[in-house]
Every structure is written in C-alpha cells, then in structure tokens.
Amino acid sequence: MHRYVARANIDHYIEILKDMSLTTQRRSTTIALLTAELDKLGEDGEHLEFAETKVSGSRQQVAQAAARRDSLALGTSEREDAERYLIHLENVHTVLDDFCHRLRHRIRSGPA
C-alpha cells in the first residue's frame, strides 16, 4: 500500500509542477515533496523501472513542447509562452532524471 501511495503522490506532484502559475515558493515546496516521495521508493529495481517510465514520459512531453514552440513564429507572444512552458517541463524532467541517476547509483552500490 505504501508503494501505491508514494507513486500516486509522485504523479500528483508532477502534475502540479506542470502548472505555469506556480509561485516560486510553491514550486520549491512541491519539488521537495516530490523528491521525498521518490526517495521513499527505495533501492528496488521495480522502482527504478517506474521512475524510468516517468522520465521517458517526461522526455516525450519536453519533445512535444519543443516541437510546438518551434512551430510558432519567432517574436510572437505565443512562442514566448511556449518557450516558458518548455523550460518549465525541462525543469520537471531534470528533477525526475536526477532521481533516476541517484537510484541507479544506489542500486549498483548495494546496501549501505
């Protein structure tokens, strides 16, 4: 049950982080909560697979946002908004990717 709750919380925090209207404070708090939930997953290969799935989905969203931005005319407000959203998604992706790297390292290193 604990694993299910942690995964549900991770999904919830990722969705919150996609909100462009987040204040800096709320974004920092949400990243801290996301990181804490990711850390609860432990050092199990099954959890790594879950995290890698999240990173893969995040990577796809970044690619889609980049394609959308690139389809818009330079100098328009729509392109500027798309650029901000892309940066926003890239930041979320970085948090997830960093966690995967840490988890892979912990799994390779074995129990502490």
mmCIF file of N, CA, C and O in Angstrom:
data_model
loop_
_atom_site.group_PDB
_atom_site.id
_atom_site.type_symbol
_atom_site.label_atom_id
_atom_site.label_comp_id
_atom_site.label_asym_id
_atom_site.label_seq_id
_atom_site.Cartn_x
_atom_site.Cartn_y
_atom_site.Cartn_z
ATOM 1 N N MET A 1 0.815 -1.187 0.000
ATOM 2 C CA MET A 1 0.000 0.000 0.000
ATOM 3 C C MET A 1 0.864 1.258 0.000
ATOM 4 O O MET A 1 0.568 2.219 -0.684
ATOM 5 N N HIS A 2 1.950 1.234 0.776
ATOM 6 C CA HIS A 2 2.849 2.382 0.863
ATOM 7 C C HIS A 2 3.388 2.747 -0.514
ATOM 8 O O HIS A 2 3.454 3.922 -0.877
ATOM 9 N N ARG A 3 3.758 1.732 -1.291
ATOM 10 C CA ARG A 3 4.305 1.960 -2.630
ATOM 11 C C ARG A 3 3.257 2.621 -3.523
ATOM 12 O O ARG A 3 3.561 3.545 -4.268
ATOM 13 N N TYR A 4 2.012 2.160 -3.444
ATOM 14 C CA TYR A 4 0.937 2.728 -4.247
ATOM 15 C C TYR A 4 0.737 4.203 -3.913
ATOM 16 O O TYR A 4 0.597 5.035 -4.808
ATOM 17 N N VAL A 5 0.721 4.527 -2.632
ATOM 18 C CA VAL A 5 0.526 5.912 -2.193
ATOM 19 C C VAL A 5 1.689 6.784 -2.673
ATOM 20 O O VAL A 5 1.474 7.891 -3.178
ATOM 21 N N ALA A 6 2.906 6.294 -2.534
ATOM 22 C CA ALA A 6 4.075 7.064 -2.983
ATOM 23 C C ALA A 6 3.995 7.328 -4.480
ATOM 24 O O ALA A 6 4.232 8.451 -4.936
ATOM 25 N N ARG A 7 3.631 6.329 -5.246
ATOM 26 C CA ARG A 7 3.537 6.503 -6.701
ATOM 27 C C ARG A 7 2.412 7.470 -7.070
ATOM 28 O O ARG A 7 2.562 8.291 -7.976
ATOM 29 N N ALA A 8 1.292 7.376 -6.385
ATOM 30 C CA ALA A 8 0.178 8.297 -6.643
ATOM 31 C C ALA A 8 0.590 9.729 -6.300
ATOM 32 O O ALA A 8 0.271 10.675 -7.042
ATOM 33 N N ASN A 9 1.301 9.893 -5.183
ATOM 34 C CA ASN A 9 1.787 11.222 -4.805
ATOM 35 C C ASN A 9 2.767 11.759 -5.836
ATOM 36 O O ASN A 9 2.739 12.944 -6.175
ATOM 37 N N ILE A 10 3.647 10.901 -6.340
ATOM 38 C CA ILE A 10 4.613 11.320 -7.366
ATOM 39 C C ILE A 10 3.872 11.845 -8.590
ATOM 40 O O ILE A 10 4.177 12.921 -9.106
ATOM 41 N N ASP A 11 2.883 11.084 -9.054
ATOM 42 C CA ASP A 11 2.099 11.524 -10.211
ATOM 43 C C ASP A 11 1.428 12.868 -9.934
ATOM 44 O O ASP A 11 1.420 13.762 -10.791
ATOM 45 N N HIS A 12 0.888 13.014 -8.735
ATOM 46 C CA HIS A 12 0.208 14.253 -8.349
ATOM 47 C C HIS A 12 1.182 15.435 -8.349
ATOM 48 O O HIS A 12 0.884 16.504 -8.907
ATOM 49 N N TYR A 13 2.346 15.262 -7.766
ATOM 50 C CA TYR A 13 3.318 16.356 -7.706
ATOM 51 C C TYR A 13 3.851 16.722 -9.088
ATOM 52 O O TYR A 13 4.086 17.899 -9.381
ATOM 53 N N ILE A 14 4.019 15.739 -9.945
ATOM 54 C CA ILE A 14 4.462 16.028 -11.318
ATOM 55 C C ILE A 14 3.422 16.901 -12.016
ATOM 56 O O ILE A 14 3.773 17.872 -12.703
ATOM 57 N N GLU A 15 2.157 16.567 -11.842
ATOM 58 C CA GLU A 15 1.096 17.376 -12.463
ATOM 59 C C GLU A 15 1.088 18.793 -11.901
ATOM 60 O O GLU A 15 0.913 19.752 -12.654
ATOM 61 N N ILE A 16 1.277 18.940 -10.606
ATOM 62 C CA ILE A 16 1.319 20.274 -10.004
ATOM 63 C C ILE A 16 2.464 21.079 -10.601
ATOM 64 O O ILE A 16 2.315 22.257 -10.936
ATOM 65 N N LEU A 17 3.620 20.439 -10.783
ATOM 66 C CA LEU A 17 4.790 21.153 -11.306
ATOM 67 C C LEU A 17 4.610 21.628 -12.739
ATOM 68 O O LEU A 17 5.295 22.544 -13.185
ATOM 69 N N LYS A 18 3.691 21.044 -13.466
ATOM 70 C CA LYS A 18 3.437 21.469 -14.847
ATOM 71 C C LYS A 18 2.634 22.762 -14.915
ATOM 72 O O LYS A 18 2.540 23.376 -15.964
ATOM 73 N N ASP A 19 2.080 23.187 -13.788
ATOM 74 C CA ASP A 19 1.262 24.395 -13.735
ATOM 75 C C ASP A 19 2.152 25.629 -13.856
ATOM 76 O O ASP A 19 3.001 25.878 -13.000
ATOM 77 N N MET A 20 1.949 26.394 -14.894
ATOM 78 C CA MET A 20 2.776 27.577 -15.144
ATOM 79 C C MET A 20 2.541 28.691 -14.127
ATOM 80 O O MET A 20 3.361 29.590 -13.997
ATOM 81 N N SER A 21 1.430 28.641 -13.402
ATOM 82 C CA SER A 21 1.122 29.729 -12.471
ATOM 83 C C SER A 21 1.695 29.497 -11.071
ATOM 84 O O SER A 21 1.433 30.275 -10.165
ATOM 85 N N LEU A 22 2.490 28.441 -10.907
ATOM 86 C CA LEU A 22 3.082 28.164 -9.591
ATOM 87 C C LEU A 22 3.974 29.309 -9.150
ATOM 88 O O LEU A 22 4.769 29.821 -9.928
ATOM 89 N N THR A 23 3.851 29.650 -7.891
ATOM 90 C CA THR A 23 4.783 30.627 -7.329
ATOM 91 C C THR A 23 6.115 29.926 -7.090
ATOM 92 O O THR A 23 6.182 28.693 -7.027
ATOM 93 N N THR A 24 7.155 30.680 -6.942
ATOM 94 C CA THR A 24 8.472 30.116 -6.671
ATOM 95 C C THR A 24 8.455 29.291 -5.390
ATOM 96 O O THR A 24 9.014 28.189 -5.329
ATOM 97 N N GLN A 25 7.798 29.813 -4.372
ATOM 98 C CA GLN A 25 7.710 29.102 -3.088
ATOM 99 C C GLN A 25 6.975 27.777 -3.243
ATOM 100 O O GLN A 25 7.430 26.743 -2.760
ATOM 101 N N ARG A 26 5.839 27.801 -3.927
ATOM 102 C CA ARG A 26 5.060 26.570 -4.083
ATOM 103 C C ARG A 26 5.819 25.566 -4.954
ATOM 104 O O ARG A 26 5.786 24.364 -4.696
ATOM 105 N N ARG A 27 6.517 26.052 -5.956
ATOM 106 C CA ARG A 27 7.316 25.170 -6.801
ATOM 107 C C ARG A 27 8.412 24.493 -5.971
ATOM 108 O O ARG A 27 8.608 23.284 -6.061
ATOM 109 N N SER A 28 9.109 25.252 -5.152
ATOM 110 C CA SER A 28 10.170 24.693 -4.315
ATOM 111 C C SER A 28 9.608 23.656 -3.349
ATOM 112 O O SER A 28 10.194 22.586 -3.153
ATOM 113 N N THR A 29 8.464 23.976 -2.744
ATOM 114 C CA THR A 29 7.828 23.040 -1.817
ATOM 115 C C THR A 29 7.420 21.762 -2.533
ATOM 116 O O THR A 29 7.638 20.657 -2.030
ATOM 117 N N THR A 30 6.836 21.905 -3.718
ATOM 118 C CA THR A 30 6.383 20.737 -4.478
ATOM 119 C C THR A 30 7.561 19.872 -4.914
ATOM 120 O O THR A 30 7.492 18.645 -4.846
ATOM 121 N N ILE A 31 8.650 20.489 -5.326
ATOM 122 C CA ILE A 31 9.850 19.724 -5.690
ATOM 123 C C ILE A 31 10.375 18.969 -4.476
ATOM 124 O O ILE A 31 10.767 17.803 -4.585
ATOM 125 N N ALA A 32 10.367 19.613 -3.317
ATOM 126 C CA ALA A 32 10.823 18.938 -2.094
ATOM 127 C C ALA A 32 9.918 17.750 -1.771
ATOM 128 O O ALA A 32 10.410 16.666 -1.410
ATOM 129 N N LEU A 33 8.617 17.928 -1.915
ATOM 130 C CA LEU A 33 7.676 16.834 -1.656
ATOM 131 C C LEU A 33 7.857 15.709 -2.671
ATOM 132 O O LEU A 33 7.835 14.521 -2.311
ATOM 133 N N LEU A 34 8.047 16.067 -3.932
ATOM 134 C CA LEU A 34 8.276 15.071 -4.978
ATOM 135 C C LEU A 34 9.543 14.275 -4.689
ATOM 136 O O LEU A 34 9.551 13.043 -4.744
ATOM 137 N N THR A 35 10.596 14.963 -4.343
ATOM 138 C CA THR A 35 11.870 14.303 -4.042
ATOM 139 C C THR A 35 11.720 13.362 -2.854
ATOM 140 O O THR A 35 12.229 12.234 -2.874
ATOM 141 N N ALA A 36 10.994 13.790 -1.832
ATOM 142 C CA ALA A 36 10.776 12.934 -0.654
ATOM 143 C C ALA A 36 10.000 11.677 -1.041
ATOM 144 O O ALA A 36 10.332 10.576 -0.580
ATOM 145 N N GLU A 37 8.988 11.813 -1.889
ATOM 146 C CA GLU A 37 8.216 10.642 -2.325
ATOM 147 C C GLU A 37 9.078 9.724 -3.185
ATOM 148 O O GLU A 37 9.019 8.501 -3.049
ATOM 149 N N LEU A 38 9.883 10.297 -4.061
ATOM 150 C CA LEU A 38 10.774 9.475 -4.881
ATOM 151 C C LEU A 38 11.746 8.707 -3.997
ATOM 152 O O LEU A 38 12.003 7.524 -4.227
ATOM 153 N N ASP A 39 12.271 9.371 -2.980
ATOM 154 C CA ASP A 39 13.219 8.711 -2.075
ATOM 155 C C ASP A 39 12.574 7.579 -1.282
ATOM 156 O O ASP A 39 13.242 6.633 -0.885
ATOM 157 N N LYS A 40 11.265 7.655 -1.055
ATOM 158 C CA LYS A 40 10.553 6.594 -0.333
ATOM 159 C C LYS A 40 10.516 5.290 -1.127
ATOM 160 O O LYS A 40 10.291 4.229 -0.551
ATOM 161 N N LEU A 41 10.727 5.385 -2.427
ATOM 162 C CA LEU A 41 10.644 4.186 -3.256
ATOM 163 C C LEU A 41 11.753 3.195 -2.947
ATOM 164 O O LEU A 41 11.633 2.021 -3.243
ATOM 165 N N GLY A 42 12.832 3.663 -2.384
ATOM 166 C CA GLY A 42 13.898 2.735 -2.006
ATOM 167 C C GLY A 42 14.837 2.427 -3.143
ATOM 168 O O GLY A 42 14.984 3.206 -4.077
ATOM 169 N N GLU A 43 15.433 1.251 -3.068
ATOM 170 C CA GLU A 43 16.507 0.886 -3.989
ATOM 171 C C GLU A 43 16.164 -0.359 -4.800
ATOM 172 O O GLU A 43 17.029 -1.126 -5.185
ATOM 173 N N ASP A 44 14.921 -0.557 -5.076
ATOM 174 C CA ASP A 44 14.428 -1.737 -5.766
ATOM 175 C C ASP A 44 14.411 -1.494 -7.278
ATOM 176 O O ASP A 44 14.039 -0.426 -7.740
ATOM 177 N N GLY A 45 14.781 -2.492 -8.040
ATOM 178 C CA GLY A 45 14.760 -2.393 -9.496
ATOM 179 C C GLY A 45 13.382 -2.099 -10.048
ATOM 180 O O GLY A 45 13.239 -1.419 -11.060
ATOM 181 N N GLU A 46 12.349 -2.594 -9.373
ATOM 182 C CA GLU A 46 10.974 -2.310 -9.808
ATOM 183 C C GLU A 46 10.687 -0.811 -9.706
ATOM 184 O O GLU A 46 10.007 -0.242 -10.565
ATOM 185 N N HIS A 47 11.211 -0.188 -8.682
ATOM 186 C CA HIS A 47 11.013 1.250 -8.520
ATOM 187 C C HIS A 47 11.803 2.017 -9.577
ATOM 188 O O HIS A 47 11.351 3.053 -10.058
ATOM 189 N N LEU A 48 12.956 1.492 -9.931
ATOM 190 C CA LEU A 48 13.738 2.123 -10.983
ATOM 191 C C LEU A 48 12.959 2.081 -12.290
ATOM 192 O O LEU A 48 12.919 3.060 -13.026
ATOM 193 N N GLU A 49 12.325 0.968 -12.568
ATOM 194 C CA GLU A 49 11.511 0.860 -13.788
ATOM 195 C C GLU A 49 10.383 1.905 -13.773
ATOM 196 O O GLU A 49 10.125 2.561 -14.781
ATOM 197 N N PHE A 50 9.723 2.066 -12.637
ATOM 198 C CA PHE A 50 8.675 3.079 -12.502
ATOM 199 C C PHE A 50 9.249 4.476 -12.765
ATOM 200 O O PHE A 50 8.676 5.261 -13.529
ATOM 201 N N ALA A 51 10.378 4.777 -12.139
ATOM 202 C CA ALA A 51 10.997 6.093 -12.305
ATOM 203 C C ALA A 51 11.432 6.316 -13.750
ATOM 204 O O ALA A 51 11.256 7.410 -14.297
ATOM 205 N N GLU A 52 11.980 5.287 -14.379
ATOM 206 C CA GLU A 52 12.400 5.427 -15.768
ATOM 207 C C GLU A 52 11.207 5.648 -16.694
ATOM 208 O O GLU A 52 11.310 6.373 -17.684
ATOM 209 N N THR A 53 10.075 5.046 -16.355
ATOM 210 C CA THR A 53 8.853 5.280 -17.123
ATOM 211 C C THR A 53 8.437 6.744 -17.011
ATOM 212 O O THR A 53 8.032 7.374 -17.996
ATOM 213 N N LYS A 54 8.546 7.303 -15.819
ATOM 214 C CA LYS A 54 8.214 8.716 -15.613
ATOM 215 C C LYS A 54 9.174 9.619 -16.402
ATOM 216 O O LYS A 54 8.761 10.597 -17.004
ATOM 217 N N VAL A 55 10.453 9.266 -16.396
ATOM 218 C CA VAL A 55 11.443 10.053 -17.137
ATOM 219 C C VAL A 55 11.157 9.976 -18.634
ATOM 220 O O VAL A 55 11.221 10.986 -19.343
ATOM 221 N N SER A 56 10.828 8.794 -19.113
ATOM 222 C CA SER A 56 10.522 8.624 -20.532
ATOM 223 C C SER A 56 9.313 9.468 -20.932
ATOM 224 O O SER A 56 9.331 10.154 -21.959
ATOM 225 N N GLY A 57 8.261 9.425 -20.122
ATOM 226 C CA GLY A 57 7.083 10.243 -20.403
ATOM 227 C C GLY A 57 7.405 11.723 -20.364
ATOM 228 O O GLY A 57 6.934 12.502 -21.211
ATOM 229 N N SER A 58 8.230 12.109 -19.413
ATOM 230 C CA SER A 58 8.646 13.496 -19.286
ATOM 231 C C SER A 58 9.453 13.930 -20.511
ATOM 232 O O SER A 58 9.262 15.025 -21.047
ATOM 233 N N ARG A 59 10.330 13.061 -20.970
ATOM 234 C CA ARG A 59 11.141 13.351 -22.152
ATOM 235 C C ARG A 59 10.247 13.567 -23.376
ATOM 236 O O ARG A 59 10.470 14.474 -24.183
ATOM 237 N N GLN A 60 9.208 12.748 -23.503
ATOM 238 C CA GLN A 60 8.269 12.891 -24.619
ATOM 239 C C GLN A 60 7.523 14.217 -24.533
ATOM 240 O O GLN A 60 7.315 14.888 -25.555
ATOM 241 N N GLN A 61 7.126 14.607 -23.327
ATOM 242 C CA GLN A 61 6.431 15.877 -23.165
ATOM 243 C C GLN A 61 7.336 17.054 -23.516
ATOM 244 O O GLN A 61 6.891 18.020 -24.131
ATOM 245 N N VAL A 62 8.606 16.952 -23.147
ATOM 246 C CA VAL A 62 9.566 18.003 -23.497
ATOM 247 C C VAL A 62 9.709 18.084 -25.017
ATOM 248 O O VAL A 62 9.691 19.177 -25.594
ATOM 249 N N ALA A 63 9.819 16.938 -25.669
ATOM 250 C CA ALA A 63 9.950 16.925 -27.137
ATOM 251 C C ALA A 63 8.708 17.520 -27.808
ATOM 252 O O ALA A 63 8.833 18.296 -28.772
ATOM 253 N N GLN A 64 7.542 17.178 -27.304
ATOM 254 C CA GLN A 64 6.303 17.731 -27.869
ATOM 255 C C GLN A 64 6.225 19.239 -27.659
ATOM 256 O O GLN A 64 5.821 19.981 -28.562
ATOM 257 N N ALA A 65 6.620 19.690 -26.473
ATOM 258 C CA ALA A 65 6.602 21.131 -26.198
ATOM 259 C C ALA A 65 7.612 21.867 -27.073
ATOM 260 O O ALA A 65 7.338 22.979 -27.541
ATOM 261 N N ALA A 66 8.772 21.249 -27.314
ATOM 262 C CA ALA A 66 9.781 21.865 -28.186
ATOM 263 C C ALA A 66 9.260 21.954 -29.620
ATOM 264 O O ALA A 66 9.449 22.975 -30.292
ATOM 265 N N ALA A 67 8.597 20.906 -30.082
ATOM 266 C CA ALA A 67 8.034 20.921 -31.436
ATOM 267 C C ALA A 67 6.958 22.002 -31.551
ATOM 268 O O ALA A 67 6.891 22.719 -32.561
ATOM 269 N N ARG A 68 6.145 22.117 -30.518
ATOM 270 C CA ARG A 68 5.109 23.163 -30.529
ATOM 271 C C ARG A 68 5.748 24.536 -30.581
ATOM 272 O O ARG A 68 5.344 25.395 -31.355
ATOM 273 N N ARG A 69 6.735 24.759 -29.725
ATOM 274 C CA ARG A 69 7.429 26.056 -29.725
ATOM 275 C C ARG A 69 8.032 26.345 -31.086
ATOM 276 O O ARG A 69 7.900 27.433 -31.623
ATOM 277 N N ASP A 70 8.675 25.347 -31.673
ATOM 278 C CA ASP A 70 9.340 25.534 -32.956
ATOM 279 C C ASP A 70 8.361 25.789 -34.101
ATOM 280 O O ASP A 70 8.740 26.344 -35.132
ATOM 281 N N SER A 71 7.106 25.398 -33.908
ATOM 282 C CA SER A 71 6.110 25.602 -34.953
ATOM 283 C C SER A 71 5.545 27.024 -34.937
ATOM 284 O O SER A 71 4.856 27.427 -35.872
ATOM 285 N N LEU A 72 5.852 27.774 -33.905
ATOM 286 C CA LEU A 72 5.318 29.128 -33.762
ATOM 287 C C LEU A 72 6.318 30.156 -34.292
ATOM 288 O O LEU A 72 7.535 29.955 -34.231
ATOM 289 N N ALA A 73 5.796 31.257 -34.790
ATOM 290 C CA ALA A 73 6.632 32.299 -35.382
ATOM 291 C C ALA A 73 7.480 32.985 -34.312
ATOM 292 O O ALA A 73 7.012 33.240 -33.191
ATOM 293 N N LEU A 74 8.723 33.263 -34.685
ATOM 294 C CA LEU A 74 9.633 33.983 -33.789
ATOM 295 C C LEU A 74 9.060 35.348 -33.437
ATOM 296 O O LEU A 74 8.431 35.995 -34.265
ATOM 297 N N GLY A 75 9.277 35.766 -32.200
ATOM 298 C CA GLY A 75 8.879 37.089 -31.765
ATOM 299 C C GLY A 75 7.424 37.233 -31.375
ATOM 300 O O GLY A 75 7.003 38.317 -30.980
ATOM 301 N N THR A 76 6.656 36.167 -31.445
ATOM 302 C CA THR A 76 5.245 36.250 -31.056
ATOM 303 C C THR A 76 5.079 35.914 -29.584
ATOM 304 O O THR A 76 5.905 35.212 -28.990
ATOM 305 N N SER A 77 4.003 36.407 -29.013
ATOM 306 C CA SER A 77 3.739 36.107 -27.605
ATOM 307 C C SER A 77 3.439 34.623 -27.419
ATOM 308 O O SER A 77 3.783 34.045 -26.375
ATOM 309 N N GLU A 78 2.832 33.991 -28.425
ATOM 310 C CA GLU A 78 2.550 32.561 -28.343
ATOM 311 C C GLU A 78 3.850 31.760 -28.251
ATOM 312 O O GLU A 78 3.954 30.807 -27.483
ATOM 313 N N ARG A 79 4.844 32.154 -29.028
ATOM 314 C CA ARG A 79 6.133 31.447 -28.974
ATOM 315 C C ARG A 79 6.817 31.671 -27.632
ATOM 316 O O ARG A 79 7.415 30.757 -27.070
ATOM 317 N N GLU A 80 6.743 32.887 -27.112
ATOM 318 C CA GLU A 80 7.330 33.172 -25.801
ATOM 319 C C GLU A 80 6.658 32.337 -24.713
ATOM 320 O O GLU A 80 7.344 31.794 -23.842
ATOM 321 N N ASP A 81 5.337 32.218 -24.766
ATOM 322 C CA ASP A 81 4.612 31.373 -23.805
ATOM 323 C C ASP A 81 5.030 29.918 -23.955
ATOM 324 O O ASP A 81 5.242 29.215 -22.958
ATOM 325 N N ALA A 82 5.157 29.465 -25.196
ATOM 326 C CA ALA A 82 5.565 28.080 -25.461
ATOM 327 C C ALA A 82 6.990 27.843 -24.965
ATOM 328 O O ALA A 82 7.298 26.761 -24.448
ATOM 329 N N GLU A 83 7.847 28.831 -25.095
ATOM 330 C CA GLU A 83 9.233 28.721 -24.606
ATOM 331 C C GLU A 83 9.256 28.605 -23.086
ATOM 332 O O GLU A 83 9.963 27.774 -22.525
ATOM 333 N N ARG A 84 8.450 29.422 -22.410
ATOM 334 C CA ARG A 84 8.377 29.348 -20.946
ATOM 335 C C ARG A 84 7.854 27.985 -20.503
ATOM 336 O O ARG A 84 8.371 27.388 -19.547
ATOM 337 N N TYR A 85 6.843 27.482 -21.197
ATOM 338 C CA TYR A 85 6.296 26.175 -20.843
ATOM 339 C C TYR A 85 7.324 25.073 -21.077
ATOM 340 O O TYR A 85 7.472 24.163 -20.258
ATOM 341 N N LEU A 86 8.062 25.175 -22.166
ATOM 342 C CA LEU A 86 9.113 24.194 -22.456
ATOM 343 C C LEU A 86 10.157 24.192 -21.341
ATOM 344 O O LEU A 86 10.543 23.129 -20.838
ATOM 345 N N ILE A 87 10.591 25.350 -20.932
ATOM 346 C CA ILE A 87 11.573 25.445 -19.844
ATOM 347 C C ILE A 87 11.003 24.838 -18.572
ATOM 348 O O ILE A 87 11.691 24.111 -17.843
ATOM 349 N N HIS A 88 9.755 25.108 -18.326
ATOM 350 C CA HIS A 88 9.061 24.557 -17.168
ATOM 351 C C HIS A 88 9.101 23.026 -17.198
ATOM 352 O O HIS A 88 9.474 22.375 -16.216
ATOM 353 N N LEU A 89 8.756 22.435 -18.338
ATOM 354 C CA LEU A 89 8.769 20.972 -18.475
ATOM 355 C C LEU A 89 10.187 20.411 -18.391
ATOM 356 O O LEU A 89 10.404 19.337 -17.824
ATOM 357 N N GLU A 90 11.150 21.132 -18.940
ATOM 358 C CA GLU A 90 12.546 20.686 -18.851
ATOM 359 C C GLU A 90 13.004 20.629 -17.399
ATOM 360 O O GLU A 90 13.743 19.717 -17.014
ATOM 361 N N ASN A 91 12.563 21.577 -16.592
ATOM 362 C CA ASN A 91 12.927 21.571 -15.166
ATOM 363 C C ASN A 91 12.337 20.361 -14.452
ATOM 364 O O ASN A 91 13.008 19.730 -13.631
ATOM 365 N N VAL A 92 11.085 20.041 -14.745
ATOM 366 C CA VAL A 92 10.461 18.851 -14.153
ATOM 367 C C VAL A 92 11.221 17.609 -14.601
ATOM 368 O O VAL A 92 11.534 16.721 -13.791
ATOM 369 N N HIS A 93 11.555 17.551 -15.885
ATOM 370 C CA HIS A 93 12.295 16.409 -16.421
ATOM 371 C C HIS A 93 13.643 16.257 -15.708
ATOM 372 O O HIS A 93 14.049 15.140 -15.374
ATOM 373 N N THR A 94 14.312 17.349 -15.456
ATOM 374 C CA THR A 94 15.613 17.309 -14.783
ATOM 375 C C THR A 94 15.488 16.705 -13.382
ATOM 376 O O THR A 94 16.317 15.877 -12.981
ATOM 377 N N VAL A 95 14.451 17.081 -12.653
ATOM 378 C CA VAL A 95 14.234 16.528 -11.307
ATOM 379 C C VAL A 95 14.065 15.010 -11.394
ATOM 380 O O VAL A 95 14.687 14.252 -10.638
ATOM 381 N N LEU A 96 13.237 14.566 -12.325
ATOM 382 C CA LEU A 96 12.993 13.128 -12.475
ATOM 383 C C LEU A 96 14.236 12.387 -12.948
ATOM 384 O O LEU A 96 14.563 11.305 -12.441
ATOM 385 N N ASP A 97 14.935 12.957 -13.900
ATOM 386 C CA ASP A 97 16.137 12.315 -14.436
ATOM 387 C C ASP A 97 17.230 12.221 -13.371
ATOM 388 O O ASP A 97 17.896 11.187 -13.246
ATOM 389 N N ASP A 98 17.384 13.269 -12.585
ATOM 390 C CA ASP A 98 18.370 13.241 -11.500
ATOM 391 C C ASP A 98 18.049 12.136 -10.495
ATOM 392 O O ASP A 98 18.940 11.436 -10.020
ATOM 393 N N PHE A 99 16.757 11.987 -10.182
ATOM 394 C CA PHE A 99 16.370 10.922 -9.265
ATOM 395 C C PHE A 99 16.729 9.559 -9.841
ATOM 396 O O PHE A 99 17.264 8.699 -9.136
ATOM 397 N N CYS A 100 16.458 9.343 -11.120
ATOM 398 C CA CYS A 100 16.793 8.051 -11.749
ATOM 399 C C CYS A 100 18.289 7.773 -11.655
ATOM 400 O O CYS A 100 18.693 6.645 -11.362
ATOM 401 N N HIS A 101 19.092 8.792 -11.893
ATOM 402 C CA HIS A 101 20.547 8.605 -11.798
ATOM 403 C C HIS A 101 20.946 8.227 -10.375
ATOM 404 O O HIS A 101 21.767 7.325 -10.186
ATOM 405 N N ARG A 102 20.368 8.902 -9.380
ATOM 406 C CA ARG A 102 20.681 8.578 -7.978
ATOM 407 C C ARG A 102 20.231 7.159 -7.640
ATOM 408 O O ARG A 102 20.946 6.413 -6.970
ATOM 409 N N LEU A 103 19.043 6.776 -8.101
ATOM 410 C CA LEU A 103 18.520 5.441 -7.809
ATOM 411 C C LEU A 103 19.378 4.367 -8.468
ATOM 412 O O LEU A 103 19.712 3.361 -7.849
ATOM 413 N N ARG A 104 19.772 4.590 -9.715
ATOM 414 C CA ARG A 104 20.660 3.633 -10.387
ATOM 415 C C ARG A 104 21.961 3.471 -9.603
ATOM 416 O O ARG A 104 22.449 2.357 -9.426
ATOM 417 N N HIS A 105 22.499 4.585 -9.133
ATOM 418 C CA HIS A 105 23.747 4.545 -8.371
ATOM 419 C C HIS A 105 23.571 3.763 -7.066
ATOM 420 O O HIS A 105 24.406 2.937 -6.707
ATOM 421 N N ARG A 106 22.450 4.004 -6.370
ATOM 422 C CA ARG A 106 22.209 3.286 -5.116
ATOM 423 C C ARG A 106 22.044 1.783 -5.365
ATOM 424 O O ARG A 106 22.532 0.979 -4.578
ATOM 425 N N ILE A 107 21.384 1.439 -6.446
ATOM 426 C CA ILE A 107 21.178 0.015 -6.756
ATOM 427 C C ILE A 107 22.532 -0.642 -7.087
ATOM 428 O O ILE A 107 22.829 -1.746 -6.610
ATOM 429 N N ARG A 108 23.353 0.030 -7.877
ATOM 430 C CA ARG A 108 24.673 -0.511 -8.223
ATOM 431 C C ARG A 108 25.572 -0.626 -7.010
ATOM 432 O O ARG A 108 26.361 -1.559 -6.888
ATOM 433 N N SER A 109 25.469 0.333 -6.108
ATOM 434 C CA SER A 109 26.339 0.360 -4.930
ATOM 435 C C SER A 109 25.938 -0.667 -3.884
ATOM 436 O O SER A 109 26.739 -1.012 -3.018
ATOM 437 N N GLY A 110 24.711 -1.107 -3.926
ATOM 438 C CA GLY A 110 24.246 -2.091 -2.957
ATOM 439 C C GLY A 110 23.840 -1.454 -1.648
ATOM 440 O O GLY A 110 23.891 -0.233 -1.494
ATOM 441 N N PRO A 111 23.461 -2.268 -0.679
ATOM 442 C CA PRO A 111 23.023 -1.735 0.625
ATOM 443 C C PRO A 111 24.128 -0.966 1.316
ATOM 444 O O PRO A 111 25.299 -1.317 1.216
ATOM 445 N N ALA A 112 23.698 0.064 2.023
ATOM 446 C CA ALA A 112 24.691 0.906 2.729
ATOM 447 C C ALA A 112 25.198 0.232 3.973
ATOM 448 O O ALA A 112 24.679 -0.644 4.521
#
